[in-house]
Tab-separated table of C-alpha atoms in Angstrom:
chain	number	residue	atom	x	y	z
A	1	MET	CA	1.505	-3.532	7.400
A	2	TRP	CA	-0.121	-0.163	6.932
A	3	GLY	CA	-3.575	-1.115	6.664
A	4	PRO	CA	-6.124	-3.620	5.470
A	5	GLU	CA	-5.229	-3.003	1.632
A	6	GLY	CA	-1.900	-4.818	2.372
A	7	LEU	CA	0.465	-2.117	1.843
A	8	ASP	CA	3.770	-3.290	3.811
A	9	GLU	CA	6.809	-1.119	4.861
A	10	VAL	CA	9.012	-3.411	2.943
A	11	GLU	CA	7.247	-1.913	-0.268
A	12	ALA	CA	6.278	1.500	0.875
A	13	GLU	CA	9.629	2.501	2.873
A	14	LEU	CA	7.598	5.467	4.464
A	15	LEU	CA	9.948	5.134	7.564
A	16	GLY	CA	13.060	5.012	4.936
A	17	PRO	CA	14.936	2.406	3.627
A	18	PRO	CA	14.732	-0.875	5.771
A	19	GLU	CA	18.583	-1.140	5.848
A	20	GLU	CA	18.779	2.316	7.431
A	21	LEU	CA	16.523	1.292	10.459
A	22	LYS	CA	19.364	-0.544	12.030
A	23	GLY	CA	20.052	1.023	15.394
A	24	LYS	CA	17.276	3.550	15.125
A	25	ASP	CA	15.113	4.271	18.291
A	26	VAL	CA	11.465	3.648	17.309
A	27	LEU	CA	8.372	4.157	19.326
A	28	GLU	CA	5.129	2.231	18.109
A	29	ILE	CA	2.086	3.922	19.312
A	30	GLY	CA	-1.103	1.918	19.791
A	31	ALA	CA	0.938	-0.883	19.252
A	32	GLY	CA	-1.641	-3.568	20.014
A	33	ALA	CA	0.188	-6.964	20.027
A	34	ALA	CA	3.227	-5.283	18.649
A	35	GLN	CA	3.451	-6.515	15.165
A	36	CYS	CA	5.065	-3.479	13.852
A	37	ALA	CA	7.708	-3.370	16.456
A	38	ARG	CA	8.332	-7.068	15.967
A	39	TRP	CA	8.952	-6.070	12.357
A	40	LEU	CA	11.285	-3.299	13.131
A	41	ALA	CA	13.335	-5.329	15.691
A	42	ALA	CA	14.000	-7.969	12.900
A	43	GLN	CA	15.446	-5.177	10.988
A	44	GLY	CA	17.738	-4.119	13.564
A	45	ALA	CA	15.941	-1.181	15.062
A	46	ARG	CA	15.459	-0.637	18.892
A	47	PRO	CA	11.512	-0.506	19.129
A	48	VAL	CA	9.468	0.433	21.917
A	49	ALA	CA	5.809	-0.886	21.676
A	50	LEU	CA	3.095	1.540	23.500
A	51	ASP	CA	-0.506	0.822	24.034
A	52	ILE	CA	-3.248	1.821	26.530
A	53	SER	CA	-4.682	-1.589	26.701
A	54	HIS	CA	-2.914	-4.004	29.203
A	55	ARG	CA	-4.572	-6.963	27.546
A	56	GLN	CA	-3.400	-6.000	24.047
A	57	LEU	CA	0.460	-6.002	25.535
A	58	GLN	CA	-0.191	-9.397	27.090
A	59	HIS	CA	-0.731	-10.802	23.616
A	60	ALA	CA	2.469	-9.104	22.608
A	61	LEU	CA	4.189	-10.642	25.501
A	62	ARG	CA	2.878	-14.134	24.679
A	63	ILE	CA	4.008	-13.847	20.937
A	64	GLY	CA	7.377	-12.840	22.290
A	65	GLY	CA	10.102	-10.090	21.457
A	66	SER	CA	13.161	-8.614	22.754
A	67	PHE	CA	11.778	-5.302	23.074
A	68	PRO	CA	10.113	-3.293	25.749
A	69	LEU	CA	6.512	-3.263	26.054
A	70	VAL	CA	4.849	0.180	27.631
A	71	CYS	CA	1.453	0.554	29.027
A	72	ALA	CA	0.366	4.365	28.905
A	73	ASP	CA	-1.762	6.829	27.321
A	74	ALA	CA	-0.408	8.177	23.753
A	75	GLY	CA	-1.515	11.716	25.015
A	76	ALA	CA	1.044	11.555	28.058
A	77	LEU	CA	3.866	9.732	26.793
A	78	PRO	CA	6.247	8.686	29.700
A	79	PHE	CA	9.448	9.579	27.781
A	80	ALA	CA	12.128	12.279	27.856
A	81	ASP	CA	11.989	14.785	25.090
A	82	GLY	CA	14.030	13.720	22.107
A	83	SER	CA	14.071	9.938	22.978
A	84	PHE	CA	13.157	8.534	19.620
A	85	ASP	CA	14.561	8.693	15.707
A	86	LEU	CA	11.053	7.567	14.466
A	87	ALA	CA	7.471	6.869	15.461
A	88	CYS	CA	4.949	4.822	13.732
A	89	SER	CA	1.284	4.068	14.228
A	90	ALA	CA	-0.718	1.587	12.161
A	91	TYR	CA	-4.373	2.336	12.925
A	92	GLY	CA	-3.599	2.797	16.498
A	93	ALA	CA	-4.411	5.480	19.041
A	94	LEU	CA	-5.239	8.280	16.877
A	95	PRO	CA	-8.577	7.201	15.550
A	96	PHE	CA	-9.679	6.586	19.000
A	97	VAL	CA	-9.040	9.948	21.030
A	98	ALA	CA	-10.938	12.955	20.833
A	99	ASP	CA	-8.032	15.234	20.574
A	100	PRO	CA	-5.501	13.890	18.090
A	101	ALA	CA	-3.303	17.076	18.098
A	102	LEU	CA	-2.457	16.553	21.821
A	103	VAL	CA	-1.138	12.842	20.690
A	104	LEU	CA	0.821	14.608	17.994
A	105	LYS	CA	2.386	17.254	19.992
A	106	GLU	CA	3.573	14.641	22.355
A	107	VAL	CA	4.899	12.379	19.496
A	108	ARG	CA	6.754	15.354	18.481
A	109	ARG	CA	8.184	16.239	21.797
A	110	VAL	CA	9.702	12.526	22.132
A	111	LEU	CA	11.083	12.990	18.401
A	112	ARG	CA	14.696	14.155	17.788
A	113	PRO	CA	14.850	16.854	15.249
A	114	GLY	CA	14.612	15.444	11.835
A	115	GLY	CA	12.481	12.487	13.150
A	116	ARG	CA	9.708	11.092	11.298
A	117	PHE	CA	6.179	9.977	12.238
A	118	VAL	CA	4.156	7.818	10.106
A	119	PHE	CA	0.480	6.999	10.920
A	120	SER	CA	-2.348	5.468	9.281
A	121	VAL	CA	-6.062	5.878	9.859
A	122	THR	CA	-9.465	4.921	8.340
A	123	HIS	CA	-9.757	7.018	5.290
A	124	PRO	CA	-12.105	9.790	6.278
A	125	ILE	CA	-14.423	9.459	3.006
A	126	ARG	CA	-15.384	5.924	4.451
A	127	TRP	CA	-17.418	7.550	7.191
A	128	ALA	CA	-20.067	8.788	4.635
A	129	PHE	CA	-20.639	5.173	3.215
A	130	PRO	CA	-22.275	2.218	5.281
A	131	ASP	CA	-19.956	-0.389	6.749
A	132	GLU	CA	-20.828	-3.172	4.140
A	133	PRO	CA	-18.608	-4.708	1.647
A	134	GLY	CA	-21.059	-5.239	-1.139
A	135	PRO	CA	-22.929	-2.984	-3.294
A	136	GLU	CA	-25.025	-1.746	-0.745
A	137	GLY	CA	-22.050	-0.221	0.814
A	138	LEU	CA	-21.413	2.109	-2.232
A	139	SER	CA	-23.966	4.630	-1.700
A	140	VAL	CA	-23.612	7.595	0.543
A	141	SER	CA	-25.589	7.154	3.871
A	142	GLY	CA	-24.375	9.939	6.001
A	143	SER	CA	-22.549	13.281	5.894
A	144	TYR	CA	-18.865	13.304	5.575
A	145	PHE	CA	-18.945	16.374	7.692
A	146	ASP	CA	-20.786	14.740	10.486
A	147	ARG	CA	-18.073	14.319	13.322
A	148	THR	CA	-20.358	12.386	15.650
A	149	PRO	CA	-18.152	9.804	17.032
A	150	TYR	CA	-19.029	5.986	16.498
A	151	VAL	CA	-19.719	4.406	19.652
A	152	GLU	CA	-20.438	0.720	20.534
A	153	GLN	CA	-21.935	-0.101	24.156
A	154	ASP	CA	-22.352	-3.061	26.339
A	155	ASP	CA	-25.682	-4.074	27.837
A	156	GLN	CA	-25.141	-1.509	30.634
A	157	GLY	CA	-24.898	1.207	28.310
A	158	ARG	CA	-20.941	1.554	28.874
A	159	ALA	CA	-18.849	2.563	25.773
A	160	VAL	CA	-16.721	-0.510	24.933
A	161	TYR	CA	-15.496	0.916	21.441
A	162	VAL	CA	-15.143	4.475	20.444
A	163	GLU	CA	-13.753	5.855	17.187
A	164	HIS	CA	-13.508	9.544	16.355
A	165	HIS	CA	-14.265	10.865	12.765
A	166	ARG	CA	-11.891	13.570	11.331
A	167	THR	CA	-12.133	15.000	7.872
A	168	LEU	CA	-9.205	14.993	5.602
A	169	GLY	CA	-8.839	18.655	6.230
A	170	ASP	CA	-9.081	18.162	10.172
A	171	ARG	CA	-6.328	15.598	9.914
A	172	VAL	CA	-3.791	17.997	8.009
A	173	ARG	CA	-4.691	20.676	10.540
A	174	ASP	CA	-4.030	18.308	13.440
A	175	VAL	CA	-0.624	17.562	11.818
A	176	VAL	CA	0.201	21.127	11.437
A	177	SER	CA	-0.946	22.197	14.944
A	178	GLY	CA	1.140	19.205	16.376
A	179	GLY	CA	4.205	20.908	15.000
A	180	PHE	CA	4.909	18.616	11.944
A	181	ARG	CA	5.614	19.197	8.548
A	182	LEU	CA	3.443	16.967	6.125
A	183	LEU	CA	5.706	14.991	3.647
A	184	ASP	CA	3.451	12.915	2.024
A	185	LEU	CA	-0.244	11.631	1.936
A	186	VAL	CA	-0.547	8.015	0.977
A	187	GLU	CA	-4.053	6.519	-0.386
A	188	PRO	CA	-3.161	3.106	-0.646
A	189	GLU	CA	-4.910	1.383	-3.758
A	190	TRP	CA	-6.451	-2.174	-3.581
A	191	PRO	CA	-4.045	-4.612	-5.084
A	192	ALA	CA	-5.259	-7.293	-7.210
A	193	TRP	CA	-4.162	-10.178	-5.175
A	194	ASN	CA	-6.116	-9.039	-2.214
A	195	THR	CA	-9.474	-10.998	-2.356
A	196	SER	CA	-10.197	-10.555	1.366
A	197	GLU	CA	-13.683	-9.437	2.491
A	198	TRP	CA	-14.665	-8.397	5.921
A	199	GLY	CA	-16.702	-5.550	7.383
A	200	GLY	CA	-16.839	-2.885	5.124
A	201	TRP	CA	-13.616	-3.753	3.204
A	202	SER	CA	-13.631	-5.713	-0.120
A	203	PRO	CA	-12.120	-5.544	-3.630
A	204	LEU	CA	-15.421	-4.031	-4.736
A	205	ARG	CA	-15.257	-0.956	-2.684
A	206	GLY	CA	-11.474	-0.741	-2.736
A	207	ASN	CA	-11.308	-0.256	-6.378
A	208	LEU	CA	-13.797	2.600	-6.013
A	209	ILE	CA	-12.876	4.580	-2.615
A	210	PRO	CA	-9.736	4.697	-0.764
A	211	GLY	CA	-9.922	2.822	2.668
A	212	THR	CA	-6.661	4.031	4.325
A	213	ALA	CA	-4.969	7.403	4.665
A	214	ILE	CA	-1.308	7.233	5.609
A	215	PHE	CA	0.270	10.427	7.005
A	216	VAL	CA	4.005	10.977	6.599
A	217	CYS	CA	5.385	13.752	9.043
A	218	VAL	CA	8.599	14.960	9.854
A	219	ARG	CA	9.845	17.131	12.883
A	220	ASP	CA	11.855	19.805	11.551
């Protein structure tokens, strides 16, 4: 699943036709509980699920799966050059690092020539709107160009959640400076069947502004 709208890889085929995934080495970056890696394994691929959070990987271990789990920094991937055919990241790693171009360069390094990297992030336009699902979330409350990170702190003032805003142009420049060619930029529309509402996500907002941006990149 590429984002809260509900666009799944079976429908989108952004990594390629599912029948062509069999036998492919695929790296999931910012895997969390490794949902994507689990789906890839079911298609016959050979996934590796990577996340910096040991606790998230513990969840993945409890759910189960016959693929490796790796606890590591996406900006310093512990793999040899050209180790993977494909890489993917659904809301993983890239929104949470201050230097996403470094991650992209690392992903390019571990991909084989012709390898594809598909990643999804919060659509940059959403940063200009409040995180509310109702009508009050439809008025611009901040500058789209304000790149101040969103930070949540605990009672001791320690950062427990940090997300970095990049404009759409920033994201494209990151992709290019990382050595990739941008094949497609997918902005999923909110489907009629999805009646879910939580945080800043809702059918009301989803029918008016994009919520997710999916970048399809290739290493030439």
